[in-house]
Amino acid sequence: MVTAVVGANWGDEGKGKITDTLAQQADIIVRFQGGANAGHTIVNNYGKFSLHTLPSGVFYQHTTSIVANGVALNIPKLIGEIDEIIGRGVPKPNILVSDRAQIVMSYHILFDKYEEERLAGRSFGSTKSGIAPFYSDKYAKIGIQVSELLDMEALREKVENVVLKKNIMLKYLYNKPELSVDDIMRELEEYRDMIAPYACDTALYLGKAVREGKRILLEGQLGTMKDPDHGIYPMVTSSPTVAGYGAVGAGIPPYEIKKIVTVSKAYSSAVGAGEFVSEIFGEEAEELRRRGGDGGEYGATTGRPRRMGWYDLVASRYGCRLQGTTDVAFTVLDVLGYLDEIPVCTAYEIDGEIVTDFPPTVLLKKAKPVYEVLPGWKTEIRGIKRYEDLPENCRKYVEFIEERLGYPITMISNGPGREDIIYR
Ligand code: GDP
């Protein structure tokens, strides 16, 4: 049985926590897209961790963690993360990396940085992890698969061609030092030795696991708004963030994904540039940011303050629909306990018209939020285990959102820890 855990919004919805919680009952956890650009924050009995490449199942001994073919594989980051968790007392996890995954090279990171510099004020707000240059190369068919490290001679020929193209850009567009084939080959040799113990045909492994009825979790990164097809293009990420891509990025049959848990936070936040209709500013935003998440809403990768906003039903309903949601996990509800009243964005006003279906970017730019205001509950809800024990106004908030979303909220997260979860 395959379950996907994905984000309804801009990312940072708490997918890591939900995956870590669901992983107790899973055999295999798979990262199927994205790279080290976003982080999952997990709080468990070993401490607080920020994972960028490893799936959120690495804290259990009974699970296998897979970095699948769809991922932008940053090998030094992956090895660094494995070393870090082991160094902090986590037993050595069982990790497999797809030999068809492609490698994030140092020049991808450089190009990401140079392009952001060149665009200056018009930049995408990239985390400069090399993700866009990496996926561009993948689809331009000049990316490097892990399996290619088995034939360094053939690889050298490919690298010569890559370096030729990259150097033209470096010299004429960016005015930066050129690459050398020898340096790139040395980098690849290092990567070969680092990744060898983990590399295998993970799709073959997963195919067998599916047939054996193993419990598999597909862990998404970011959320629907950042999907290159369905999100707020061009302020999106470079690989699909929708659950459907889980089949491609992990190499499993699409019809095997039976459950799609879409994670949606009780308020909104976003990192980087791009349309965000229910964004709030000033003191109101600062307070929510300070109280938000677990110790404030700051980027797990960059430490940047996240942009804050009220819950956006227009974006979330769209986000859930494109994910193919079967269950909603509604997270970080505890944080809203300080508010007298809670605005919820129920529609957009665009050129004087009320819109409830999420429009394309060009119209989003003109959208103004329409709010309905719900009463707050003004109490701490952490530690509550049963839905009926939540304050009435808190349940009303959940039920209002559930009804307007049109998807069942089956899990409520009321704290950062594994045990802070209410099943409905
Ligand atoms: P992801 O990228 O979707 O995994 O999200 P993040 O790693 O950014 O998680 C959001 C933050 O919220 C992290 O600091 C989590 O520890 C924290 N978190 C997750 N669920 C809850 C919750 O229910 N309540 C609180 N207060 N914090 C939570």
Coordinates of C-alpha atoms and ligand atoms in Angstrom, one line a residue:
M1 CA 0.0 0.0 0.0
V2 CA 1.5 3.3 -1.1
T3 CA 0.7 6.6 0.7
A4 CA 1.9 10.0 -0.5
V5 CA 2.5 12.8 2.0
V6 CA 2.4 16.1 0.1
G7 CA 1.9 19.8 0.6
A8 CA -1.3 21.8 -0.3
N9 CA 0.4 25.2 -0.3
W10 CA 3.8 26.8 -0.5
G11 CA 5.7 24.2 1.4
D12 CA 6.6 24.3 5.1
E13 CA 3.2 22.9 6.0
G14 CA 4.8 20.3 8.4
K15 CA 5.2 17.4 6.0
G16 CA 8.3 16.2 7.8
K17 CA 6.4 15.9 11.1
I18 CA 3.5 14.1 9.5
T19 CA 5.8 11.7 7.6
D20 CA 7.8 11.0 10.7
T21 CA 4.5 10.2 12.5
L22 CA 3.2 8.0 9.8
A23 CA 6.6 6.3 9.4
Q24 CA 6.0 4.5 12.6
Q25 CA 3.7 2.2 10.6
A26 CA 5.6 2.2 7.4
D27 CA 8.3 -0.1 5.9
I28 CA 9.8 2.2 3.3
I29 CA 9.9 6.0 3.0
V30 CA 10.8 7.6 -0.4
R31 CA 11.9 11.0 -1.5
F32 CA 10.7 11.2 -5.1
Q33 CA 11.5 14.8 -6.2
G34 CA 13.2 18.0 -5.3
G35 CA 16.6 18.4 -3.7
A36 CA 18.4 19.9 -0.8
N37 CA 16.7 23.2 -1.3
A38 CA 13.9 22.7 1.2
G39 CA 14.1 21.3 4.7
H40 CA 11.8 19.2 6.8
T41 CA 12.0 19.9 10.5
I42 CA 11.5 16.9 12.7
V43 CA 11.3 16.8 16.5
N44 CA 11.6 13.4 18.1
N45 CA 13.3 11.6 21.0
Y46 CA 16.8 12.2 19.4
G47 CA 16.3 16.0 19.3
K48 CA 15.4 18.5 16.6
F49 CA 16.6 17.8 13.0
S50 CA 16.4 19.7 9.8
L51 CA 16.6 17.1 6.9
H52 CA 17.1 18.3 3.3
T53 CA 17.8 15.2 1.4
L54 CA 17.1 12.2 3.7
P55 CA 13.5 11.0 3.9
S56 CA 11.8 11.7 7.3
G57 CA 11.9 7.9 8.1
V58 CA 15.5 7.7 8.9
F59 CA 14.9 7.8 12.7
Y60 CA 13.4 4.4 12.8
Q61 CA 15.3 1.1 12.6
H62 CA 12.4 -0.8 11.0
T63 CA 12.3 1.4 7.9
T64 CA 14.3 1.7 4.7
S65 CA 14.8 5.2 3.4
I66 CA 15.0 5.7 -0.4
V67 CA 16.3 8.6 -2.4
A68 CA 14.7 7.8 -5.7
N69 CA 15.3 8.7 -9.3
G70 CA 13.3 11.9 -9.4
V71 CA 15.5 13.6 -6.7
A72 CA 18.2 16.2 -7.4
L73 CA 20.9 14.3 -5.6
N74 CA 23.5 16.4 -3.8
I75 CA 26.0 13.7 -2.7
P76 CA 28.1 15.7 -0.2
K77 CA 24.9 17.0 1.4
L78 CA 23.4 13.5 1.7
I79 CA 26.5 12.0 3.2
G80 CA 26.8 15.0 5.6
E81 CA 23.2 14.5 6.7
I82 CA 23.8 10.8 7.3
D83 CA 27.0 11.6 9.3
E84 CA 25.1 14.3 11.3
I85 CA 22.2 12.1 12.4
I86 CA 24.6 9.2 13.4
G87 CA 26.8 11.7 15.2
R88 CA 23.7 12.8 17.2
G89 CA 22.9 9.2 18.4
V90 CA 20.5 8.0 15.7
P91 CA 21.2 4.4 14.8
K92 CA 22.7 4.0 11.3
P93 CA 19.6 4.0 9.0
N94 CA 19.1 1.7 6.0
I95 CA 19.5 4.0 3.0
L96 CA 19.2 3.3 -0.7
V97 CA 19.9 5.8 -3.5
S98 CA 18.7 5.3 -7.0
D99 CA 21.4 4.6 -9.6
R100 CA 19.2 6.5 -12.0
A101 CA 19.1 9.6 -9.8
Q102 CA 21.0 12.5 -11.3
I103 CA 23.8 14.4 -9.5
V104 CA 23.8 18.0 -8.4
M105 CA 27.2 19.3 -9.4
S106 CA 29.1 22.2 -7.9
Y107 CA 28.6 24.1 -11.1
H108 CA 24.8 23.8 -10.8
I109 CA 25.1 25.6 -7.4
L110 CA 27.4 28.2 -9.0
F111 CA 25.1 28.9 -11.8
D112 CA 22.2 29.2 -9.4
K113 CA 24.1 31.8 -7.5
Y114 CA 25.3 33.7 -10.5
E115 CA 21.8 33.9 -12.0
E116 CA 20.4 35.2 -8.8
E117 CA 23.1 37.8 -8.8
R118 CA 22.5 38.8 -12.4
L119 CA 18.7 39.1 -11.8
A120 CA 19.3 41.0 -8.6
G121 CA 16.0 42.6 -7.5
R122 CA 14.0 40.5 -10.1
S123 CA 15.4 37.2 -8.7
F124 CA 13.3 34.1 -7.9
G125 CA 14.5 34.0 -4.3
S126 CA 16.3 30.7 -5.0
T127 CA 17.9 28.9 -2.1
K128 CA 21.0 28.7 -4.4
S129 CA 21.1 24.9 -4.1
G130 CA 21.5 24.4 -7.8
I131 CA 18.0 23.0 -8.3
A132 CA 16.9 25.0 -11.4
P133 CA 20.3 24.6 -13.3
F134 CA 20.2 20.9 -12.3
Y135 CA 16.8 20.1 -13.7
S136 CA 17.5 22.3 -16.8
D137 CA 20.5 20.0 -17.5
K138 CA 18.5 16.9 -16.8
Y139 CA 15.9 17.8 -19.4
A140 CA 18.5 19.2 -21.8
K141 CA 20.0 15.6 -21.5
I142 CA 23.4 16.8 -20.2
G143 CA 22.8 15.7 -16.6
I144 CA 24.8 12.9 -15.0
Q145 CA 23.2 9.8 -13.5
V146 CA 24.7 8.0 -10.6
S147 CA 25.0 4.9 -12.8
E148 CA 27.3 6.8 -15.2
L149 CA 30.0 6.9 -12.5
L150 CA 30.6 3.2 -13.3
D151 CA 32.3 4.3 -16.6
M152 CA 34.5 7.2 -16.0
E153 CA 36.0 7.2 -19.5
A154 CA 32.7 7.6 -21.2
L155 CA 31.8 10.2 -18.6
R156 CA 34.9 12.3 -19.4
E157 CA 33.7 12.7 -23.0
K158 CA 30.3 13.9 -21.7
V159 CA 31.9 16.3 -19.2
E160 CA 34.1 17.8 -22.0
N161 CA 30.9 18.7 -23.8
V162 CA 29.2 20.1 -20.6
V163 CA 32.3 22.2 -19.7
L164 CA 32.4 23.7 -23.3
K165 CA 28.8 24.8 -23.0
K166 CA 29.0 26.0 -19.4
N167 CA 32.2 28.0 -20.0
I168 CA 30.5 30.1 -22.8
M169 CA 27.9 31.1 -20.2
L170 CA 30.4 31.7 -17.5
K171 CA 32.6 33.9 -19.7
Y172 CA 30.0 35.8 -21.7
L173 CA 26.9 36.0 -19.5
Y174 CA 28.3 35.9 -16.0
N175 CA 31.9 37.1 -16.4
K176 CA 33.1 34.4 -13.9
P177 CA 36.0 31.9 -13.8
E178 CA 35.7 29.0 -16.2
L179 CA 35.4 25.3 -15.3
S180 CA 38.1 22.7 -16.0
V181 CA 37.4 19.2 -17.1
D182 CA 40.0 17.8 -14.7
D183 CA 38.3 19.5 -11.7
I184 CA 34.9 18.2 -12.7
M185 CA 36.3 14.6 -13.1
R186 CA 37.9 14.8 -9.7
E187 CA 34.6 15.9 -8.2
L188 CA 32.9 13.0 -9.9
E189 CA 35.5 10.5 -8.6
E190 CA 34.9 11.7 -5.1
Y191 CA 31.1 11.3 -5.6
R192 CA 31.6 7.8 -7.0
D193 CA 33.3 6.7 -3.8
M194 CA 30.9 8.4 -1.5
I195 CA 27.7 7.1 -3.1
A196 CA 28.9 3.5 -4.0
P197 CA 27.7 1.9 -0.7
Y198 CA 24.1 3.2 -1.3
A199 CA 23.5 3.1 -5.0
C200 CA 21.1 0.5 -6.5
D201 CA 18.1 0.0 -8.7
T202 CA 15.5 1.5 -6.2
A203 CA 12.6 1.1 -8.6
L204 CA 13.3 -2.6 -8.8
Y205 CA 13.4 -2.7 -5.0
L206 CA 10.1 -0.7 -4.7
G207 CA 8.4 -2.8 -7.4
K208 CA 9.1 -5.9 -5.3
A209 CA 8.0 -4.2 -2.1
V210 CA 4.7 -3.1 -3.7
R211 CA 4.0 -6.7 -4.8
E212 CA 4.7 -7.9 -1.3
G213 CA 2.3 -5.4 0.1
K214 CA 4.9 -3.4 2.0
R215 CA 3.8 -0.1 3.5
I216 CA 5.4 2.7 1.5
L217 CA 5.4 6.4 2.1
L218 CA 6.2 8.9 -0.6
E219 CA 7.4 12.1 0.9
G220 CA 6.9 15.2 -1.1
Q221 CA 8.8 18.4 -0.8
L222 CA 7.3 22.0 -1.0
G223 CA 3.6 22.1 -2.1
T224 CA 1.1 22.5 -4.9
M225 CA 1.8 26.3 -5.3
K226 CA 5.4 25.5 -6.1
D227 CA 4.6 22.9 -8.8
P228 CA 6.0 23.9 -12.2
D229 CA 2.8 23.0 -14.0
H230 CA 0.1 23.8 -11.5
G231 CA 1.7 26.4 -9.2
I232 CA 2.4 30.1 -9.4
Y233 CA 4.7 29.9 -12.4
P234 CA 7.4 31.1 -12.8
M235 CA 7.9 31.4 -9.0
V236 CA 7.9 27.7 -8.6
T237 CA 10.4 24.9 -8.1
S238 CA 11.8 22.8 -10.9
S239 CA 10.3 19.4 -10.3
P240 CA 6.7 18.4 -9.8
T241 CA 5.4 18.7 -6.3
V242 CA 2.1 16.8 -6.9
A243 CA 1.5 13.3 -5.7
G244 CA 1.0 12.0 -9.2
Y245 CA 4.6 12.6 -9.9
G246 CA 5.4 10.2 -7.0
A247 CA 4.8 7.3 -9.4
V248 CA 7.4 8.7 -11.9
G249 CA 9.9 10.0 -9.4
A250 CA 9.9 6.7 -7.5
G251 CA 9.3 4.4 -10.4
I252 CA 6.1 2.7 -9.2
P253 CA 2.7 2.1 -10.9
P254 CA 0.5 5.2 -10.5
Y255 CA -2.5 3.1 -9.5
E256 CA -0.7 1.8 -6.4
I257 CA -0.9 5.2 -4.7
K258 CA -4.0 4.6 -2.7
K259 CA -3.9 7.3 -0.1
I260 CA -2.8 10.9 -0.6
V261 CA -2.3 12.8 2.7
T262 CA -2.2 16.5 1.8
V263 CA -0.7 18.6 4.5
S264 CA -2.1 22.1 5.1
K265 CA -1.1 24.5 7.8
A266 CA -3.7 26.3 9.9
Y267 CA -2.3 29.6 8.6
S268 CA -0.1 30.4 5.5
S269 CA 3.6 31.0 5.1
A270 CA 5.8 31.2 2.0
V271 CA 9.5 31.6 1.3
G272 CA 10.9 33.3 -1.8
A273 CA 9.1 35.5 -4.2
G274 CA 5.7 34.9 -5.8
E275 CA 2.0 35.5 -5.5
F276 CA 0.6 35.1 -2.0
V277 CA -2.8 36.7 -1.8
S278 CA -3.6 36.3 1.9
E279 CA -0.1 37.7 2.9
I280 CA -0.1 39.9 6.0
F281 CA 2.5 42.5 7.0
G282 CA 3.9 44.6 9.9
E283 CA 3.3 43.8 13.5
E284 CA 0.5 41.3 12.8
A285 CA 2.8 39.2 10.6
E286 CA 5.8 39.5 12.9
E287 CA 3.8 38.1 15.8
L288 CA 2.5 35.1 13.8
R289 CA 6.1 34.5 12.5
R290 CA 7.5 34.6 16.0
R291 CA 4.9 32.3 17.4
G292 CA 4.7 30.1 14.3
G293 CA 6.0 26.6 13.7
D294 CA 8.4 25.3 16.4
G295 CA 10.4 28.3 17.4
G296 CA 9.3 30.7 14.7
E297 CA 8.7 30.7 10.9
Y298 CA 12.2 30.9 9.5
G299 CA 13.5 29.0 6.5
A300 CA 14.9 25.5 7.4
T301 CA 17.6 25.9 4.6
T302 CA 18.4 29.6 4.6
G303 CA 17.1 30.9 8.0
R304 CA 15.2 33.6 6.1
P305 CA 12.1 34.9 7.7
R306 CA 9.1 33.3 6.0
R307 CA 6.3 35.5 4.6
M308 CA 3.2 35.1 6.6
G309 CA -0.5 35.1 5.9
W310 CA -4.0 33.9 6.9
Y311 CA -5.4 30.5 5.8
D312 CA -6.2 30.7 2.1
L313 CA -9.2 28.5 1.2
V314 CA -8.9 29.4 -2.5
A315 CA -5.3 28.3 -2.8
S316 CA -5.7 25.3 -0.4
R317 CA -8.8 23.9 -2.2
Y318 CA -6.9 24.1 -5.4
G319 CA -3.9 22.6 -3.8
C320 CA -5.8 19.7 -2.4
R321 CA -7.6 19.1 -5.7
L322 CA -4.4 18.9 -7.8
Q323 CA -2.8 16.6 -5.2
G324 CA -5.8 14.2 -5.5
T325 CA -6.3 14.4 -1.8
T326 CA -7.9 11.5 0.1
D327 CA -7.0 13.0 3.6
V328 CA -6.0 16.4 4.9
A329 CA -3.5 16.7 7.7
F330 CA -4.2 20.1 9.3
T331 CA -1.1 21.3 11.1
V332 CA 0.3 23.9 13.5
L333 CA -3.2 24.6 14.8
D334 CA -1.8 25.2 18.3
V335 CA -0.1 28.4 17.2
L336 CA -3.3 30.2 16.6
G337 CA -4.3 30.0 20.2
Y338 CA -3.3 33.6 20.9
L339 CA -5.8 35.3 18.6
D340 CA -9.1 36.9 19.5
E341 CA -10.3 36.5 16.0
I342 CA -8.9 34.6 13.0
P343 CA -9.5 35.8 9.5
V344 CA -9.8 33.1 6.8
C345 CA -9.5 34.0 3.1
T346 CA -12.6 32.5 1.4
A347 CA -12.4 34.2 -2.0
Y348 CA -10.4 36.6 -4.1
E349 CA -11.6 39.8 -5.6
I350 CA -10.2 40.4 -9.1
D351 CA -11.3 43.5 -11.1
G352 CA -14.4 43.7 -8.9
E353 CA -15.4 40.1 -9.4
I354 CA -15.5 37.4 -6.7
V355 CA -13.4 34.4 -7.6
T356 CA -13.3 31.1 -5.7
D357 CA -11.3 29.0 -8.2
F358 CA -7.6 29.6 -8.0
P359 CA -6.6 31.6 -11.1
P360 CA -3.3 31.6 -13.1
T361 CA -0.5 33.9 -12.1
V362 CA -1.4 36.8 -14.3
L363 CA -4.7 37.2 -12.6
L364 CA -3.4 36.3 -9.1
K365 CA -1.3 39.5 -9.3
K366 CA -4.5 41.5 -9.2
A367 CA -6.3 39.4 -6.6
K368 CA -7.3 40.9 -3.3
P369 CA -8.3 38.6 -0.4
V370 CA -11.9 38.4 0.8
Y371 CA -12.0 37.4 4.5
E372 CA -14.5 35.8 6.8
V373 CA -13.5 36.2 10.5
L374 CA -13.9 33.4 12.9
P375 CA -13.7 33.7 16.7
G376 CA -10.5 32.5 18.4
W377 CA -10.3 30.0 21.3
K378 CA -7.6 31.8 23.3
T379 CA -6.2 28.7 25.0
E380 CA -3.3 26.3 24.7
I381 CA -4.3 23.1 22.8
R382 CA -1.0 21.3 22.9
G383 CA -1.3 18.0 24.8
I384 CA -5.0 17.4 23.8
K385 CA -5.4 13.9 22.3
R386 CA -9.0 13.7 21.4
Y387 CA -10.9 15.9 18.9
E388 CA -13.9 16.3 21.3
D389 CA -11.5 17.8 23.9
L390 CA -10.5 20.7 21.7
P391 CA -12.2 24.1 22.6
E392 CA -15.5 24.6 20.7
N393 CA -14.2 27.6 18.7
C394 CA -11.2 25.6 17.7
R395 CA -13.4 22.7 16.4
K396 CA -15.5 25.3 14.6
Y397 CA -12.4 26.6 12.9
V398 CA -11.4 23.1 11.7
E399 CA -15.0 22.3 10.6
F400 CA -15.4 25.6 8.7
I401 CA -12.2 24.9 6.8
E402 CA -13.0 21.3 6.2
E403 CA -16.4 22.1 4.8
R404 CA -15.1 24.9 2.5
L405 CA -12.2 22.8 1.4
G406 CA -14.4 19.8 0.5
Y407 CA -11.8 17.3 1.7
P408 CA -11.8 15.4 5.0
I409 CA -9.4 16.6 7.7
T410 CA -8.5 13.3 9.3
M411 CA -5.4 14.4 11.2
I412 CA -4.8 17.5 13.3
S413 CA -1.3 18.4 14.4
N414 CA -1.3 20.4 17.7
G415 CA 2.4 20.5 18.4
P416 CA 5.8 19.7 16.7
G417 CA 6.4 16.3 18.4
R418 CA 5.4 12.9 17.1
E419 CA 2.8 12.5 19.8
D420 CA 1.1 15.8 19.1
I421 CA -1.5 14.4 16.8
I422 CA -5.3 14.0 16.9
Y423 CA -6.9 11.5 14.6
R424 CA -10.5 12.0 13.5
Ligands
GDP1 P1 7.8 20.7 5.9 O1 8.9 21.3 5.0 O2 6.5 20.7 5.2 O3 8.2 19.5 6.5 O4 7.6 21.8 7.0 P2 8.7 22.4 8.1 O5 9.8 21.5 8.3 O6 9.0 23.8 7.7 O7 7.8 22.3 9.4 C1 7.2 23.4 9.9 C2 7.6 23.7 11.3 O8 6.5 23.5 12.1 C3 8.7 22.9 11.9 O9 9.5 23.7 12.7 C4 8.0 21.8 12.7 O10 8.7 21.3 13.8 C5 6.8 22.6 13.1 N1 5.6 21.9 13.3 C6 5.1 20.9 12.6 N2 3.9 20.6 13.0 C7 3.6 21.4 14.1 C8 2.5 21.7 14.9 O11 1.4 21.0 14.8 N3 2.6 22.7 15.8 C9 3.7 23.4 16.0 N4 3.7 24.4 16.9 N5 4.8 23.3 15.2 C10 4.7 22.3 14.2

